[in-house]
């Protein structure tokens, strides 16, 4: 692992949506914690001035997490801005000048993937890529072929060890805890396989729509926006074998094996939906067939998981915002006391956000003469005190050159390979009512395993 820290932070797409929602808050937090004493250079085609960019940063922080006066002043003072066309050599010449004495800049590409090639070439020609690292955002390509193309473009200029493919789910404590919990507790391993687990469900529900991101979203859809990356990563952490040590290479190797064991998705294992009203959103085609909802069934062909379906469901405009994993255990072999239950009674439930909860579902005897029971949850709630924002954490690690929480070229390609069979044959997109759990057609995906588990609103309970 490289020990050289980056000495300048450059972000392309400085006037864009991602910078506004995620990067400015992360930068302010990094400055606040002392982790970013270097030039911060925004680059964009925004037709803005530096002062206007500072105002935009202020607006971003007001909306996303609040202004820390001291850190913000430092951020504003450290900030520089280059307004220019990504196709124009002059943009990179000005960047080179702005970098001054910095020899190891970190370039963050918060721009659409079709611009990556142009910017990478511009960086290389101008000498700005020398000694540099690069951070690229998801979705990393549109399919396996384009992801391979992008990897080639990056590898022409940067060694793999200098490329950081960011997926903010990997910066979340609750997501990381999936792996920790599995391998730090002896009671998990004996049940964590096809012998005791009936099925695994991951639901990422959002009760809002596309929030003005029409032109981005209509080019991408739910599968590319969150399934290929966030939700397959969560699946990998739930299903992979223990890494041989905590070195980044060991983690990547096990993850890769897991992605490679995922059976390529068949169109019959996928149902797509689109919320009513989506086609009227700004930036969305009037006849768009892009999905805002996807439900799918995955199979992992390993000794541990053969025959255990992994269900993934995600959508915009669903009844609530929650990301939850439900690992359902098989029922006991005999119903000795009560009649056999139709409800899920034995399970592990991981609420990954917005609240963080870990619950184990169990049956216990209800007080009284008869041997009757009820379902209860043993619950642990996590309170995030001093937890870093995912982007803060990941940008900080990229600056320090730590690749542990970033995705390798091989893993990204293997994850695309799982979804590749459906791009040309994804089936119809079913309309669903905003506020519902998606189209009815999605029920069939999980029907043989007790149907979908709908995350509930978490009750406010003391920790
Ligand atoms: C982003 C997607 O990557 O993740 C968004 O582009 C989605 O569409 C978001 O809303 C969800 O992230 P989180 O951290 O709020 O679950």
XYZ file of C-alpha atoms in Angstrom, residues 50-378:
329
model
C -14.756 31.310 -7.486
C -16.994 33.435 -5.291
C -20.070 31.875 -6.825
C -18.658 28.415 -6.186
C -18.012 29.385 -2.548
C -21.639 30.508 -2.306
C -22.729 27.209 -3.788
C -20.642 25.392 -1.204
C -22.317 27.463 1.523
C -25.763 26.583 0.118
C -24.797 22.913 -0.032
C -23.739 22.884 3.612
C -26.827 24.749 4.766
C -28.932 22.016 3.191
C -26.703 19.054 3.975
C -25.502 18.901 7.534
C -24.997 22.561 8.456
C -22.154 25.055 8.388
C -19.217 24.736 10.773
C -18.060 28.374 10.661
C -14.363 27.716 11.302
C -14.060 24.772 8.927
C -16.129 26.512 6.278
C -13.908 29.599 6.322
C -10.887 27.372 5.834
C -12.613 25.501 3.024
C -13.515 28.770 1.307
C -9.949 30.004 1.690
C -8.391 26.767 0.381
C -10.724 26.615 -2.603
C -9.739 27.513 -6.144
C -11.897 27.219 -9.214
C -11.184 26.516 -12.865
C -14.057 27.153 -15.196
C -13.424 25.426 -18.476
C -14.397 22.926 -21.102
C -13.146 19.381 -20.451
C -12.209 19.125 -24.145
C -9.994 22.190 -24.005
C -6.258 21.760 -23.349
C -6.248 25.190 -21.710
C -8.440 23.878 -18.852
C -5.723 21.373 -17.913
C -2.940 23.918 -18.418
C -4.672 26.160 -15.857
C -5.134 23.186 -13.554
C -1.430 22.402 -13.785
C -0.669 25.968 -12.818
C -3.145 25.888 -9.928
C -1.537 22.693 -8.630
C 1.671 24.632 -8.087
C 4.101 22.525 -6.067
C 1.689 19.633 -5.510
C 3.221 16.422 -6.844
C 0.537 13.932 -5.843
C -2.887 15.382 -6.564
C -6.063 13.374 -6.091
C -8.446 13.896 -9.015
C -12.068 13.142 -8.219
C -14.262 12.604 -11.288
C -17.760 13.578 -10.163
C -18.858 13.657 -13.790
C -20.804 11.324 -16.124
C -18.807 8.229 -17.127
C -18.885 9.207 -20.805
C -16.596 12.124 -19.885
C -14.013 9.991 -18.023
C -11.945 9.241 -21.132
C -11.709 12.886 -22.169
C -10.693 14.074 -18.704
C -8.192 11.263 -18.136
C -6.558 12.055 -21.458
C -6.494 15.773 -20.628
C -4.857 15.013 -17.282
C -2.257 12.789 -18.926
C -1.354 15.245 -21.710
C -0.959 18.153 -19.330
C 1.195 16.223 -16.871
C -1.475 16.529 -14.152
C -1.744 12.732 -13.963
C 1.879 12.196 -13.009
C 2.144 10.955 -9.441
C -1.618 11.382 -9.078
C -4.519 9.260 -7.857
C -7.960 9.199 -9.391
C -11.369 8.630 -7.810
C -14.241 7.594 -10.052
C -17.914 7.534 -9.215
C -20.479 4.883 -9.890
C -22.106 3.829 -12.105
C -18.805 2.649 -13.471
C -19.940 2.078 -17.055
C -23.308 0.888 -18.361
C -22.589 -2.798 -18.773
C -19.686 -5.214 -18.785
C -18.278 -4.064 -22.137
C -18.291 -0.360 -21.241
C -16.841 -1.065 -17.778
C -13.965 -2.925 -19.441
C -13.492 0.006 -21.803
C -13.386 2.424 -18.879
C -10.899 0.265 -17.037
C -8.676 0.260 -20.129
C -8.897 4.053 -20.401
C -7.908 4.448 -16.747
C -5.168 1.822 -16.916
C -3.598 3.565 -19.912
C -2.718 6.410 -17.551
C -2.993 5.210 -13.939
C -1.821 1.987 -12.298
C -4.645 0.045 -10.620
C -3.182 0.990 -7.219
C -3.878 4.677 -7.988
C -7.514 4.133 -9.058
C -10.215 4.455 -6.411
C -13.722 3.386 -7.548
C -15.998 4.853 -4.964
C -19.227 3.270 -3.703
C -20.457 5.185 -0.674
C -22.205 2.094 0.729
C -18.762 0.712 1.476
C -18.126 3.756 3.652
C -21.153 3.043 5.863
C -20.503 1.594 9.295
C -23.692 -0.484 9.213
C -22.715 -2.077 5.913
C -19.244 -2.869 7.131
C -20.720 -4.335 10.285
C -22.333 -7.101 8.211
C -18.933 -8.611 7.634
C -17.677 -7.850 11.115
C -20.744 -9.352 12.807
C -20.503 -12.519 10.733
C -16.880 -13.241 11.469
C -16.525 -11.826 14.980
C -19.210 -14.026 16.560
C -18.893 -17.777 16.913
C -22.647 -18.333 17.037
C -23.167 -17.077 13.469
C -21.008 -19.377 11.379
C -22.834 -22.642 12.249
C -26.136 -21.245 10.973
C -24.819 -19.123 8.113
C -25.349 -21.468 5.200
C -27.859 -23.455 3.186
C -28.320 -25.852 6.105
C -30.192 -23.269 8.188
C -30.908 -20.272 6.003
C -33.999 -20.320 3.830
C -33.513 -17.050 1.966
C -31.897 -13.635 2.198
C -33.655 -10.418 1.262
C -32.205 -6.971 0.768
C -34.672 -4.129 0.408
C -33.542 -0.613 -0.342
C -36.694 1.490 -0.334
C -36.930 5.239 -0.805
C -40.085 7.221 -0.219
C -38.987 9.985 -2.574
C -38.675 10.179 -6.338
C -35.747 11.228 -8.474
C -35.379 14.644 -6.842
C -34.708 16.667 -9.980
C -32.070 14.234 -11.276
C -34.182 13.309 -14.326
C -31.518 13.492 -16.990
C -29.048 11.439 -14.915
C -31.604 8.913 -13.759
C -33.304 8.366 -17.095
C -29.971 7.320 -18.520
C -29.310 4.906 -15.711
C -32.345 3.386 -13.937
C -32.480 1.507 -10.654
C -30.399 -1.493 -11.746
C -27.412 0.610 -12.727
C -27.936 3.271 -10.065
C -27.998 1.074 -6.988
C -28.192 -2.672 -7.738
C -24.962 -3.251 -9.701
C -23.011 -1.401 -7.015
C -24.529 -0.757 -3.557
C -26.781 -3.789 -3.342
C -24.446 -6.331 -4.917
C -21.766 -5.089 -2.524
C -24.120 -5.672 0.409
C -24.845 -9.148 -0.989
C -21.129 -9.839 -1.203
C -20.548 -8.876 2.428
C -23.388 -11.153 3.506
C -22.264 -14.102 1.451
C -18.484 -14.037 0.955
C -16.085 -16.310 2.791
C -13.820 -14.939 5.503
C -10.910 -13.066 3.942
C -7.451 -14.452 4.627
C -6.479 -11.443 6.705
C -7.525 -7.831 6.616
C -5.271 -6.671 3.819
C -7.205 -4.988 0.981
C -6.031 -7.681 -1.444
C -7.448 -10.438 0.751
C -10.843 -8.738 0.938
C -10.897 -8.116 -2.772
C -9.944 -11.706 -3.545
C -12.830 -13.151 -1.516
C -15.304 -10.646 -2.873
C -14.235 -11.421 -6.384
C -14.749 -15.151 -5.819
C -18.230 -14.404 -4.567
C -19.191 -12.213 -7.529
C -17.829 -14.872 -9.845
C -20.032 -17.464 -8.146
C -23.191 -15.406 -8.706
C -25.202 -16.938 -11.471
C -25.842 -14.461 -14.311
C -29.339 -13.075 -13.873
C -32.053 -14.469 -16.125
C -34.708 -12.063 -17.372
C -37.316 -14.327 -15.728
C -35.720 -13.569 -12.332
C -36.250 -9.827 -12.673
C -39.310 -7.582 -12.464
C -38.965 -3.900 -13.246
C -41.355 -1.099 -12.394
C -41.764 2.620 -12.956
C -43.712 4.878 -10.615
C -46.727 6.634 -12.060
C -45.765 10.196 -12.913
C -42.080 9.437 -13.620
C -42.436 10.266 -17.322
C -43.631 13.751 -16.416
C -40.414 14.571 -14.507
C -38.021 17.129 -15.978
C -35.251 15.462 -17.983
C -37.179 12.196 -18.412
C -38.273 10.994 -21.866
C -42.054 11.088 -22.353
C -41.978 7.436 -23.407
C -39.225 6.317 -21.012
C -39.047 2.620 -20.201
C -36.354 3.127 -17.556
C -37.068 1.358 -14.258
C -37.420 3.176 -10.948
C -38.043 -0.167 -9.225
C -36.390 -3.559 -9.559
C -36.977 -6.865 -7.824
C -34.692 -9.776 -8.552
C -33.670 -13.221 -7.434
C -30.010 -14.129 -7.386
C -28.351 -17.477 -6.906
C -24.858 -18.048 -5.633
C -23.327 -21.287 -6.787
C -21.103 -22.124 -3.854
C -21.079 -25.000 -1.410
C -22.381 -22.640 1.281
C -25.223 -21.050 -0.665
C -26.465 -23.571 -3.234
C -30.265 -23.421 -3.297
C -30.588 -20.304 -1.116
C -32.140 -17.425 -3.064
C -30.903 -13.890 -2.485
C -33.722 -11.454 -3.211
C -33.003 -7.817 -3.933
C -35.668 -5.145 -4.159
C -35.261 -1.430 -4.574
C -37.400 1.457 -5.700
C -38.205 5.133 -5.649
C -41.547 6.386 -4.295
C -42.073 3.360 -2.051
C -43.888 3.622 1.307
C -40.837 4.498 3.391
C -37.092 5.082 3.267
C -35.182 2.138 4.658
C -32.419 -0.199 3.673
C -32.853 -3.525 5.383
C -31.458 -7.035 5.164
C -33.613 -9.934 6.297
C -31.899 -13.288 6.665
C -34.669 -15.841 7.251
C -33.799 -19.130 8.896
C -35.596 -22.351 8.150
C -38.406 -23.315 10.490
C -37.714 -25.929 13.201
C -38.197 -29.449 11.828
C -41.303 -30.114 13.939
C -43.943 -27.801 15.359
C -43.897 -29.326 18.849
C -46.001 -26.705 20.643
C -47.807 -24.211 18.427
C -49.128 -24.997 14.997
C -46.438 -24.384 12.385
C -46.091 -20.672 11.837
C -46.604 -19.054 8.477
C -44.870 -15.844 9.556
C -41.103 -15.423 9.643
C -40.110 -16.215 13.190
C -36.397 -16.972 13.172
C -34.283 -14.419 11.443
C -31.519 -11.871 11.534
C -32.646 -8.392 10.571
C -30.094 -5.711 9.789
C -31.455 -2.200 9.307
C -28.641 -0.445 7.478
C -30.244 2.975 7.248
C -31.418 5.564 7.931
C -31.528 4.143 11.491
C -29.134 1.323 12.319
C -30.564 -1.715 14.042
C -29.622 -5.333 14.421
C -32.406 -7.696 15.461
C -32.738 -11.431 15.955
C -36.241 -12.817 15.569
C -37.176 -15.642 17.927
C -40.178 -17.433 19.442
C -40.710 -17.377 23.201
C -43.412 -18.844 25.401
C -46.306 -16.606 26.247
C -47.173 -16.655 29.971
C -49.961 -19.067 30.787
C -50.761 -22.744 31.195
C -50.629 -23.642 27.572
C -47.423 -24.018 25.575
C -48.217 -21.156 23.275
C -45.666 -18.725 21.986
C -45.155 -15.360 20.446
C -42.561 -13.798 18.218
C -40.108 -11.366 19.736
C -37.040 -9.531 18.591
C -33.774 -9.294 20.468
